[in-house]
Coordinates of C-alpha atoms (C1' of nucleotides) in Angstrom, one line a residue:
Chain A
M40 CA 36.6 -28.1 -9.5
D41 CA 33.4 -26.9 -7.8
K42 CA 31.4 -27.0 -11.0
A43 CA 28.1 -26.3 -9.3
H44 CA 29.2 -22.9 -7.9
E45 CA 30.7 -21.8 -11.2
V46 CA 27.6 -22.8 -13.1
L47 CA 25.5 -20.7 -10.8
I48 CA 27.9 -17.8 -11.1
R49 CA 27.9 -18.0 -14.9
N50 CA 24.1 -18.0 -15.0
L51 CA 23.6 -15.1 -12.7
S52 CA 26.3 -13.1 -14.5
E53 CA 24.2 -13.4 -17.7
H54 CA 21.8 -10.8 -16.2
T55 CA 23.6 -9.1 -13.3
A56 CA 27.1 -7.8 -12.7
L57 CA 28.4 -9.5 -9.6
A58 CA 31.0 -8.0 -7.4
E59 CA 34.0 -10.0 -6.1
E60 CA 32.3 -10.1 -2.7
D61 CA 29.2 -11.7 -4.2
L62 CA 31.3 -14.4 -5.9
A63 CA 33.0 -15.1 -2.6
E64 CA 29.6 -15.3 -0.9
I65 CA 28.3 -17.7 -3.5
R66 CA 31.4 -19.9 -3.4
A67 CA 31.0 -20.2 0.3
L68 CA 27.5 -21.8 -0.1
T69 CA 27.1 -25.5 0.9
F70 CA 25.9 -27.5 -2.1
T71 CA 24.7 -31.1 -1.7
L72 CA 25.0 -32.8 -5.1
R73 CA 22.5 -35.4 -6.3
D74 CA 22.4 -37.3 -9.5
L75 CA 19.0 -38.0 -10.9
E76 CA 17.6 -40.8 -13.2
P77 CA 15.6 -39.8 -16.2
N78 CA 12.0 -38.9 -15.1
Q79 CA 12.9 -39.0 -11.5
D80 CA 10.8 -36.8 -9.2
F81 CA 12.9 -35.1 -6.6
I82 CA 10.6 -32.5 -5.2
R83 CA 6.9 -33.2 -4.8
Q84 CA 3.9 -31.0 -4.8
G85 CA 3.0 -30.5 -1.2
D86 CA 6.6 -30.8 0.1
E87 CA 7.8 -28.1 2.5
P88 CA 10.9 -26.8 0.9
K89 CA 14.0 -26.3 3.1
H90 CA 16.4 -26.2 0.2
S91 CA 16.7 -24.5 -3.1
V92 CA 17.8 -26.4 -6.2
L93 CA 20.4 -25.6 -8.8
V94 CA 20.5 -27.5 -12.0
V95 CA 24.2 -28.5 -12.4
S96 CA 23.7 -30.6 -15.6
G97 CA 20.8 -31.9 -17.6
M98 CA 17.3 -30.7 -17.8
V99 CA 14.7 -30.4 -15.1
A100 CA 10.9 -29.8 -15.3
R101 CA 8.3 -28.3 -13.1
Y102 CA 4.8 -29.7 -13.2
H103 CA 1.3 -29.5 -11.7
L104 CA -0.4 -32.7 -10.8
L105 CA -3.9 -33.0 -12.3
G106 CA -6.9 -34.7 -10.8
G107 CA -6.7 -37.8 -12.9
G108 CA -3.0 -38.4 -12.2
G109 CA -1.9 -36.6 -15.3
R110 CA 0.6 -33.7 -15.4
Q111 CA 0.7 -30.3 -16.7
Y112 CA 4.3 -29.3 -17.3
L113 CA 4.9 -25.7 -16.5
A114 CA 8.5 -24.9 -17.4
F115 CA 11.8 -26.5 -18.2
H116 CA 15.2 -25.6 -16.7
L117 CA 18.6 -25.9 -18.1
T118 CA 22.1 -26.0 -16.5
G119 CA 22.6 -23.0 -14.2
D120 CA 18.9 -22.4 -13.5
L121 CA 17.5 -22.2 -10.0
P122 CA 14.2 -23.9 -10.7
D123 CA 12.7 -23.4 -7.3
A124 CA 13.9 -20.1 -6.1
Q125 CA 10.1 -19.9 -6.4
G126 CA 9.9 -22.0 -3.3
L127 CA 12.0 -19.6 -1.2
F128 CA 9.2 -17.9 0.6
I129 CA 6.7 -20.7 0.4
D130 CA 5.5 -23.1 3.0
Q131 CA 4.2 -25.8 0.7
M132 CA 5.3 -26.5 -2.9
D133 CA 2.4 -26.0 -5.3
H134 CA 4.2 -27.9 -8.0
G135 CA 6.7 -30.7 -8.3
L136 CA 10.1 -31.0 -9.9
S137 CA 11.4 -33.9 -12.0
A138 CA 14.4 -34.6 -14.1
L139 CA 13.8 -35.0 -17.8
G140 CA 16.8 -36.9 -19.0
P141 CA 19.6 -37.8 -16.6
A142 CA 20.5 -34.7 -14.6
S143 CA 22.3 -33.6 -11.6
V144 CA 21.2 -30.9 -9.2
A145 CA 22.7 -29.2 -6.1
F146 CA 20.6 -28.5 -3.0
I147 CA 21.3 -25.3 -1.1
P148 CA 19.7 -24.8 2.3
H149 CA 17.3 -21.8 2.4
R150 CA 18.9 -20.8 5.7
E151 CA 22.3 -20.2 4.1
L152 CA 20.8 -18.4 1.2
F153 CA 18.9 -16.0 3.4
I154 CA 22.1 -15.3 5.4
A155 CA 24.0 -14.7 2.1
F156 CA 21.2 -12.3 1.0
R157 CA 21.6 -10.4 4.1
R158 CA 25.3 -10.1 3.8
R159 CA 25.3 -9.3 0.1
P160 CA 22.0 -7.8 -0.9
S161 CA 23.1 -7.6 -4.5
F162 CA 23.3 -11.4 -4.5
G163 CA 19.7 -11.5 -3.3
L164 CA 18.6 -9.0 -6.0
A165 CA 20.3 -11.2 -8.6
V166 CA 18.4 -14.2 -7.5
W167 CA 15.2 -12.2 -7.4
R168 CA 15.8 -11.1 -10.9
E169 CA 16.1 -14.8 -11.9
T170 CA 12.7 -15.5 -10.4
L171 CA 11.2 -12.6 -12.4
L172 CA 12.7 -14.0 -15.5
D173 CA 11.0 -17.3 -14.7
A174 CA 7.7 -15.4 -14.3
A175 CA 8.2 -13.8 -17.7
I176 CA 8.6 -17.3 -19.1
F177 CA 5.4 -18.4 -17.4
R178 CA 3.5 -15.5 -18.9
E179 CA 4.7 -16.5 -22.3
A180 CA 3.5 -20.0 -21.7
I181 CA 0.1 -18.8 -20.9
T182 CA -0.1 -16.9 -24.2
N183 CA 1.5 -19.8 -26.1
N184 CA -0.9 -22.4 -24.8
S185 CA -4.0 -20.2 -25.0
A186 CA -3.6 -18.1 -28.1
R187 CA -1.4 -19.9 -30.6
P188 CA -2.4 -22.6 -33.0
M189 CA -0.9 -26.0 -32.4
Q190 CA 2.0 -25.7 -34.9
A191 CA 3.1 -22.3 -33.7
R192 CA 2.7 -23.4 -30.1
M193 CA 5.1 -26.3 -30.6
A194 CA 7.5 -24.3 -32.7
H195 CA 7.5 -21.5 -30.1
L196 CA 8.5 -23.9 -27.3
F197 CA 11.4 -25.2 -29.3
C198 CA 12.5 -21.7 -30.1
E199 CA 12.5 -20.8 -26.5
L200 CA 14.4 -23.8 -25.4
F201 CA 16.9 -23.5 -28.1
Y202 CA 17.4 -19.9 -27.5
R203 CA 17.9 -20.4 -23.8
A204 CA 20.2 -23.4 -24.4
R205 CA 22.3 -21.2 -26.6
A206 CA 22.6 -18.6 -23.8
A207 CA 23.6 -21.3 -21.5
Q208 CA 26.2 -22.5 -24.0
L209 CA 24.6 -25.8 -24.4
V210 CA 24.2 -25.6 -28.1
R211 CA 26.8 -27.3 -30.2
G212 CA 26.6 -26.6 -33.9
N213 CA 22.8 -26.5 -34.5
R214 CA 21.8 -29.0 -31.9
C215 CA 21.2 -29.3 -28.2
R216 CA 20.0 -32.0 -25.9
M217 CA 16.3 -32.3 -25.5
P218 CA 15.3 -35.5 -23.7
I219 CA 11.6 -35.1 -23.8
S220 CA 9.0 -37.6 -24.9
L221 CA 6.0 -36.9 -27.1
A222 CA 3.7 -37.5 -24.1
Q223 CA 5.5 -34.9 -22.1
L224 CA 5.4 -32.5 -25.0
G225 CA 1.6 -33.0 -25.0
E226 CA 1.4 -32.4 -21.3
T227 CA 3.4 -29.2 -21.8
L228 CA 1.5 -27.8 -24.7
G229 CA -2.0 -29.0 -23.8
M230 CA -2.5 -31.3 -26.8
A231 CA -3.3 -34.9 -27.2
I232 CA -0.4 -37.2 -28.0
A233 CA -1.7 -38.0 -31.5
T234 CA -1.8 -34.3 -32.2
V235 CA 1.7 -33.9 -30.9
N236 CA 3.0 -36.4 -33.2
R237 CA 1.2 -35.0 -36.3
T238 CA 2.2 -31.5 -35.5
L239 CA 5.8 -32.5 -35.0
A240 CA 5.7 -34.4 -38.3
E241 CA 4.6 -31.1 -40.0
L242 CA 7.4 -29.2 -38.4
R243 CA 9.9 -31.8 -39.6
R244 CA 8.4 -31.7 -43.1
S245 CA 8.8 -27.9 -43.1
G246 CA 12.5 -28.5 -42.9
A247 CA 13.0 -25.9 -40.1
M248 CA 13.9 -28.4 -37.4
D249 CA 14.1 -32.0 -36.3
L250 CA 13.9 -33.8 -33.0
R251 CA 15.7 -37.1 -32.9
E252 CA 17.2 -39.3 -30.2
G253 CA 16.7 -36.7 -27.5
E254 CA 18.3 -34.0 -29.6
L255 CA 16.7 -30.8 -31.0
I256 CA 18.2 -29.9 -34.3
V257 CA 17.5 -26.4 -35.7
L258 CA 18.0 -26.5 -39.5
R259 CA 16.5 -23.1 -40.3
W260 CA 16.3 -20.8 -37.3
R261 CA 14.4 -18.0 -39.0
D262 CA 11.8 -20.3 -40.4
L263 CA 11.3 -21.9 -37.0
Q264 CA 11.1 -18.5 -35.4
R265 CA 8.5 -17.4 -37.9
L266 CA 6.5 -20.6 -37.5
G267 CA 6.5 -20.1 -33.8
D268 CA 5.8 -16.4 -33.8
F269 CA 8.8 -16.2 -31.5
S270 CA 10.4 -13.0 -30.4
P271 CA 12.9 -13.3 -27.6
A272 CA 12.3 -10.0 -25.9
Y273 CA 10.5 -11.6 -23.0
L274 CA 13.7 -13.6 -22.1
H275 CA 15.4 -10.3 -21.3
Q276 CA 18.9 -11.4 -22.3
K277 CA 21.5 -8.8 -21.8
R278 CA 23.5 -9.7 -24.9
Q279 CA 21.1 -10.2 -27.7
S280 CA 23.1 -13.1 -29.3
S281 CA 20.4 -14.8 -31.4
P282 CA 21.0 -18.1 -33.2
E283 CA 20.6 -16.2 -36.4
G284 CA 23.5 -16.3 -38.8
R285 CA 23.2 -20.0 -39.0
R286 CA 20.5 -19.4 -41.7
Chain B
M249 CA -5.7 9.8 4.9
D250 CA -2.9 8.3 2.7
K251 CA -5.0 5.4 1.5
A252 CA -2.5 4.2 -1.0
H253 CA 0.2 3.5 1.7
E254 CA -2.3 1.8 4.0
V255 CA -3.6 -0.4 1.1
L256 CA 0.0 -1.5 0.4
I257 CA 0.7 -2.2 4.0
R258 CA -2.4 -4.2 4.4
N259 CA -1.7 -6.3 1.4
L260 CA 1.9 -7.0 2.3
S261 CA 0.8 -7.9 5.9
E262 CA -1.3 -10.7 4.5
H263 CA 1.9 -12.6 3.9
T264 CA 4.6 -11.1 5.9
A265 CA 5.0 -9.7 9.4
L266 CA 6.3 -6.1 8.9
A267 CA 8.3 -4.3 11.6
E268 CA 7.5 -0.8 12.6
E269 CA 10.6 0.3 10.7
D270 CA 9.2 -1.3 7.6
L271 CA 6.0 0.6 8.0
A272 CA 7.8 3.8 8.4
E273 CA 9.8 3.1 5.3
I274 CA 6.7 2.4 3.3
R275 CA 4.9 5.4 4.5
A276 CA 7.9 7.6 3.4
L277 CA 7.5 6.4 -0.2
T278 CA 6.4 9.0 -2.8
F279 CA 3.2 7.9 -4.5
T280 CA 1.8 9.6 -7.6
L281 CA -1.9 8.9 -7.9
R282 CA -3.6 8.5 -11.2
D283 CA -7.2 7.8 -11.9
L284 CA -8.0 5.5 -14.9
E285 CA -10.9 5.2 -17.2
P286 CA -12.3 1.7 -17.8
N287 CA -10.1 -0.1 -20.3
Q288 CA -7.5 2.5 -20.3
D289 CA -4.0 1.3 -21.0
F290 CA -1.5 2.9 -18.7
I291 CA 1.7 0.8 -19.2
R292 CA 2.5 -0.5 -22.7
Q293 CA 4.4 -3.5 -23.9
G294 CA 7.8 -2.1 -24.8
D295 CA 7.9 0.7 -22.2
E296 CA 11.0 1.1 -20.1
P297 CA 9.6 1.0 -16.6
K298 CA 10.9 3.6 -14.2
H299 CA 8.0 3.3 -11.7
S300 CA 6.2 0.5 -10.0
V301 CA 2.4 0.5 -9.8
L302 CA 0.2 -0.1 -6.8
V303 CA -3.5 -0.7 -7.3
V304 CA -5.3 1.6 -5.0
S305 CA -8.8 0.8 -6.1
G306 CA -10.5 -1.1 -8.9
M307 CA -9.1 -3.8 -11.0
V308 CA -6.2 -3.9 -13.3
A309 CA -5.1 -6.4 -16.0
R310 CA -1.9 -7.5 -17.6
Y311 CA -1.9 -8.6 -21.1
H312 CA 0.3 -9.7 -24.0
L313 CA -0.3 -8.1 -27.4
L314 CA -0.8 -10.7 -30.2
G315 CA 0.2 -10.5 -33.8
G316 CA -3.3 -9.7 -35.1
G317 CA -3.8 -6.9 -32.6
G318 CA -5.7 -9.2 -30.2
R319 CA -4.8 -9.6 -26.6
Q320 CA -4.0 -12.4 -24.2
Y321 CA -4.9 -11.4 -20.7
L322 CA -2.4 -12.9 -18.2
A323 CA -3.5 -11.9 -14.8
F324 CA -5.9 -9.6 -12.9
H325 CA -5.0 -7.5 -10.0
L326 CA -7.1 -6.2 -7.1
T327 CA -6.7 -3.4 -4.6
G328 CA -3.3 -3.6 -2.8
D329 CA -1.5 -5.6 -5.5
L330 CA 1.8 -4.5 -7.1
P331 CA 1.1 -5.6 -10.6
D332 CA 4.4 -4.8 -12.0
A333 CA 6.9 -5.5 -9.3
Q334 CA 7.6 -7.8 -12.2
G335 CA 9.1 -4.8 -14.0
L336 CA 11.5 -3.9 -11.2
F337 CA 14.6 -5.5 -12.9
I338 CA 13.6 -5.3 -16.4
D339 CA 14.6 -3.0 -19.2
Q340 CA 11.6 -3.3 -21.4
M341 CA 8.1 -4.4 -20.4
D342 CA 7.1 -7.6 -22.1
H343 CA 3.5 -7.0 -21.3
G344 CA 1.1 -4.1 -20.9
L345 CA -1.2 -3.0 -18.1
S346 CA -4.7 -1.7 -18.4
A347 CA -7.6 -0.9 -16.1
L348 CA -10.6 -3.1 -16.3
G349 CA -13.4 -1.0 -14.8
P350 CA -12.6 2.5 -13.4
A351 CA -9.5 2.2 -11.2
S352 CA -6.9 4.3 -9.5
V353 CA -3.2 3.4 -9.2
A354 CA -0.2 4.9 -7.5
F355 CA 3.2 5.1 -9.2
I356 CA 6.3 4.6 -7.1
P357 CA 9.7 5.4 -8.5
H358 CA 12.0 2.3 -8.8
R359 CA 14.8 4.4 -7.4
E360 CA 13.0 5.0 -4.1
L361 CA 12.0 1.4 -3.9
F362 CA 15.6 0.2 -4.3
I363 CA 16.7 2.6 -1.6
A364 CA 14.0 1.4 0.7
F365 CA 15.0 -2.2 0.0
R366 CA 18.5 -1.4 1.0
R367 CA 17.5 0.3 4.2
R368 CA 14.9 -2.4 5.1
P369 CA 15.8 -5.7 3.5
S370 CA 12.7 -7.2 5.1
F371 CA 10.6 -4.8 3.0
G372 CA 12.4 -6.0 -0.1
L373 CA 11.8 -9.6 0.8
A374 CA 8.1 -8.9 1.3
V375 CA 7.8 -7.5 -2.1
W376 CA 9.8 -10.3 -3.5
R377 CA 7.4 -12.7 -1.9
E378 CA 4.6 -10.9 -3.7
T379 CA 6.2 -11.4 -7.0
L380 CA 6.6 -15.1 -6.3
L381 CA 2.9 -15.3 -5.4
D382 CA 2.2 -13.7 -8.8
A383 CA 4.3 -16.4 -10.4
A384 CA 2.3 -19.1 -8.6
I385 CA -0.8 -17.5 -10.1
F386 CA 0.8 -17.6 -13.6
R387 CA 1.5 -21.2 -13.2
E388 CA -2.0 -22.0 -12.3
A389 CA -3.2 -20.1 -15.3
I390 CA -1.0 -22.2 -17.5
T391 CA -2.6 -25.3 -16.1
N392 CA -6.1 -23.8 -16.2
N393 CA -5.9 -22.8 -19.9
S394 CA -4.0 -25.9 -21.0
A395 CA -5.5 -28.8 -19.1
R396 CA -9.0 -28.0 -18.0
P397 CA -12.2 -28.2 -20.0
M398 CA -14.0 -24.9 -20.8
Q399 CA -16.5 -25.0 -18.0
A400 CA -14.0 -25.8 -15.3
R401 CA -11.6 -23.3 -16.7
M402 CA -14.1 -20.5 -16.4
A403 CA -15.3 -21.6 -13.0
H404 CA -11.7 -21.8 -11.8
L405 CA -11.0 -18.2 -12.8
F406 CA -14.0 -17.0 -10.9
C407 CA -13.0 -19.0 -7.9
E408 CA -9.6 -17.5 -7.9
L409 CA -10.8 -14.0 -8.3
F410 CA -13.5 -14.4 -5.6
Y411 CA -11.1 -16.0 -3.2
R412 CA -8.5 -13.2 -3.7
A413 CA -11.1 -10.5 -3.5
R414 CA -12.2 -12.0 -0.2
A415 CA -8.7 -11.9 1.1
A416 CA -8.5 -8.3 0.0
Q417 CA -11.8 -7.6 1.8
L418 CA -13.5 -6.6 -1.4
V419 CA -16.4 -9.1 -1.0
R420 CA -19.6 -7.9 0.4
G421 CA -22.1 -10.6 1.2
N422 CA -21.6 -13.0 -1.7
R423 CA -20.6 -10.6 -4.3
C424 CA -17.7 -8.6 -5.6
R425 CA -17.0 -6.1 -8.4
M426 CA -15.9 -7.8 -11.6
P427 CA -16.0 -5.4 -14.5
I428 CA -15.0 -7.7 -17.2
S429 CA -16.6 -8.2 -20.6
L430 CA -17.3 -11.5 -22.3
A431 CA -14.7 -10.6 -25.0
Q432 CA -12.1 -10.1 -22.2
L433 CA -13.1 -13.3 -20.6
G434 CA -12.5 -15.0 -23.9
E435 CA -9.1 -13.4 -24.2
T436 CA -8.2 -14.6 -20.7
L437 CA -9.3 -18.2 -21.0
G438 CA -8.4 -18.8 -24.6
M439 CA -11.9 -19.3 -25.9
A440 CA -14.1 -17.8 -28.6
I441 CA -16.6 -15.3 -27.4
A442 CA -19.5 -17.5 -28.4
T443 CA -18.1 -20.3 -26.3
V444 CA -17.6 -17.8 -23.4
N445 CA -21.3 -16.9 -23.5
R446 CA -22.5 -20.5 -23.7
T447 CA -20.2 -21.6 -21.0
L448 CA -21.2 -18.8 -18.7
A449 CA -24.8 -19.6 -19.4
E450 CA -24.1 -23.2 -18.2
L451 CA -22.5 -21.9 -15.0
R452 CA -25.5 -19.7 -14.4
R453 CA -27.9 -22.5 -15.0
S454 CA -25.9 -24.7 -12.5
G455 CA -26.9 -22.1 -9.8
A456 CA -23.4 -21.9 -8.5
M457 CA -22.8 -18.3 -9.5
D458 CA -23.9 -15.3 -11.6
L459 CA -22.2 -12.5 -13.3
R460 CA -24.4 -9.4 -13.8
E461 CA -23.8 -5.7 -14.2
G462 CA -20.1 -6.1 -13.6
E463 CA -20.6 -8.0 -10.4
L464 CA -19.7 -11.6 -9.6
I465 CA -22.2 -13.3 -7.3
V466 CA -21.3 -16.6 -5.8
L467 CA -24.4 -18.5 -4.8
R468 CA -22.9 -21.8 -3.9
W469 CA -19.2 -21.7 -3.3
R470 CA -18.6 -25.4 -2.9
D471 CA -20.4 -26.1 -6.1
L472 CA -18.4 -23.5 -7.9
Q473 CA -15.2 -24.8 -6.4
R474 CA -16.0 -28.3 -7.5
L475 CA -16.9 -27.2 -11.0
G476 CA -13.6 -25.3 -11.3
D477 CA -11.5 -28.0 -9.7
F478 CA -10.2 -25.2 -7.5
S479 CA -8.1 -25.7 -4.5
P480 CA -6.5 -22.5 -3.1
A481 CA -3.2 -23.9 -1.9
Y482 CA -1.3 -22.2 -4.7
L483 CA -2.4 -18.8 -3.4
H484 CA -0.4 -19.4 -0.2
Q485 CA -2.7 -17.4 2.0
K486 CA -1.5 -17.3 5.6
R487 CA -4.9 -17.4 7.1
Q488 CA -6.9 -20.0 5.3
S489 CA -10.2 -18.1 5.5
S490 CA -12.2 -19.6 2.7
P491 CA -15.5 -18.4 1.5
E492 CA -17.0 -21.6 2.8
G493 CA -19.7 -21.4 5.4
R494 CA -21.8 -19.3 3.1
R495 CA -22.9 -22.6 1.6
Chain C
dC19 C1' 13.4 -63.9 -28.2
dG20 C1' 9.8 -61.6 -25.9
dC21 C1' 8.3 -57.8 -23.3
dC22 C1' 7.6 -53.0 -22.5
dT23 C1' 7.5 -48.5 -23.7
dA24 C1' 7.5 -44.9 -27.2
dC25 C1' 6.2 -43.5 -31.6
dT26 C1' 3.2 -43.6 -35.8
dT27 C1' -0.9 -43.9 -38.4
dG28 C1' -5.9 -44.2 -39.6
dA29 C1' -10.9 -43.7 -38.9
dC30 C1' -14.4 -41.6 -36.3
dT31 C1' -16.5 -38.3 -33.2
dT32 C1' -17.2 -34.1 -31.0
dA33 C1' -16.3 -29.8 -28.9
dC34 C1' -15.1 -25.6 -30.2
dT35 C1' -14.7 -22.0 -33.8
dT36 C1' -16.5 -19.3 -37.3
dC37 C1' -19.9 -16.8 -39.4
dA38 C1' -24.1 -14.4 -39.2
dA39 C1' -27.9 -12.1 -37.4
dA40 C1' -30.9 -10.6 -33.7
dA41 C1' -31.7 -8.7 -29.3
dA42 C1' -30.5 -6.0 -25.3
dC43 C1' -28.1 -2.0 -23.7
dA44 C1' -25.6 2.5 -23.2
dG45 C1' -24.7 6.9 -24.7
dT46 C1' -25.9 11.1 -27.6
dG47 C1' -28.5 14.6 -29.2
dG48 C1' -32.8 16.5 -30.7
Chain D
dC93 C1' -38.9 11.5 -23.8
dC94 C1' -37.6 9.2 -27.8
dA95 C1' -35.0 8.2 -32.1
dC96 C1' -30.2 7.0 -33.6
dT97 C1' -25.7 4.9 -33.3
dG98 C1' -22.5 1.8 -31.6
dT99 C1' -21.3 -1.8 -28.4
dT100 C1' -22.0 -6.0 -25.9
dT101 C1' -24.6 -10.1 -25.3
dT102 C1' -27.3 -13.8 -27.0
dT103 C1' -28.6 -17.5 -30.1
dG104 C1' -28.5 -20.4 -34.3
dA105 C1' -26.4 -23.2 -37.9
dA106 C1' -22.3 -25.0 -40.3
dG107 C1' -17.6 -26.3 -40.7
dT108 C1' -13.3 -28.0 -38.9
dA109 C1' -9.5 -28.8 -36.0
dA110 C1' -8.3 -31.6 -32.6
dG111 C1' -9.6 -35.3 -29.4
dT112 C1' -10.5 -40.2 -28.8
dC113 C1' -10.1 -44.9 -29.9
dA114 C1' -7.6 -48.5 -31.7
dA115 C1' -4.3 -51.0 -34.0
dG116 C1' 0.4 -51.5 -35.7
dT117 C1' 5.4 -50.5 -35.9
dA118 C1' 9.7 -49.7 -34.1
dG119 C1' 13.1 -49.5 -30.7
dG120 C1' 15.4 -50.8 -26.1
dC121 C1' 16.5 -54.3 -22.7
dG122 C1' 16.6 -58.3 -19.8

DNA sequence: CGCCTACTTGACTTACTTCAAAAACAGTGG
DNA sequence: CCACTGTTTTTGAAGTAAGTCAAGTAGGCG
């Protein structure tokens, strides 16, 4: 019944072998569930975090606020992710968190986490590992937004999200939920909304993918991967199940 | 005498209060020193890391290799930094490391680190904290390279490096070592080398800073900070000593 | 039906890239 | 000390990709 705990366990198990004692420790954590509206901000830049967040369902984004009120989206998080383990040791959030589509998250008190880390250091290491994976994704975003042309940049983002969705078992057939607007895509990839639209149109025309009604549809994975110059090594998946095979 | 250990202790102490036992644990670590030529690569993308690196002197960079053989620089590291604590839980490096100017680094076996973490969990947490600080710097780089115009982008980078150099006590007067070429600056900020030069010329003309003979000179900190839209919150320094005061 | 938001498209402008060449500089060897 | 080579920096001119501006269409909802 406690879906949240199981979601966390599944996600950590992707990268780390957890002992029975770790599982017990995790199951003993107090989670406070909260349902979120689409585009609802639930942690703000400047907040002093006292809780960590676990994505129980839906998609969650991190963003920087810009001078003019605009946003720079930094990363997206799927079911099972701990989007602000980043905030564990930090006095003031340097970025905010918002839901993309409808989502639900669980709040976990930092205090409890630290106690659990002390009792089961291997649990701490597993969470640490997650934060390092996050960092690898950040690094790739730097390269993506700085060094790749617009089309590849966008294709790469979709590759990453699809690949990660697959690992989190959120892909059904060749599609997964992706409730992101063009404006948000622009604020993620550093391009103007008009360009977003034109670039997306190109990708559609290439026949590699489609994005419709909040769903990402991958029609030809290898083509999309090629267009996006995507190689998943940086995601450090244990089992290298790639969406190949489906053309 | 063991400069490397003291450098690490000083850096960790910036953010975390270490107990005597932690210090003892750190001092017991085996460091293998290595001197590096300017621009020498010492960890390559694809390597299987068995050691962590500590910057003992000089400046070190992380980079992604691009398809065409080019590079995207991801971050720079100063004396005291642990540039690849990121590699602690990772089977294959997703990025490489190189010296900028002449530098020296110490290698620490992962095995020893993990043993030390077990014996002194607070030491592990301190290193974890460092990796989260790194991640915050990555996030800012995403925003910098995606959302800021060229001049601000460059100014912001110099602000960050100067600010960090100051915290690491590497600033003398209003200058610090910065052995970086225009080409590398371009590969950091995602701009063509011609643009780098013209943008740098603008910044010089503004009178806020200069970059000469591998040295960064900050003439008017507040102006540079304004030009770069820089606010240091994301660096999460405990003591908020800013370079202000010197105009 | 009308309003609001999200998406689409077109025409214009510009900031940046590319290309090219010159000037400054560092290292090497006579 | 100076010529010779290679690299880095500087500057100019031309081309282009992407931003901006603006208007129009489509979709969702009270």
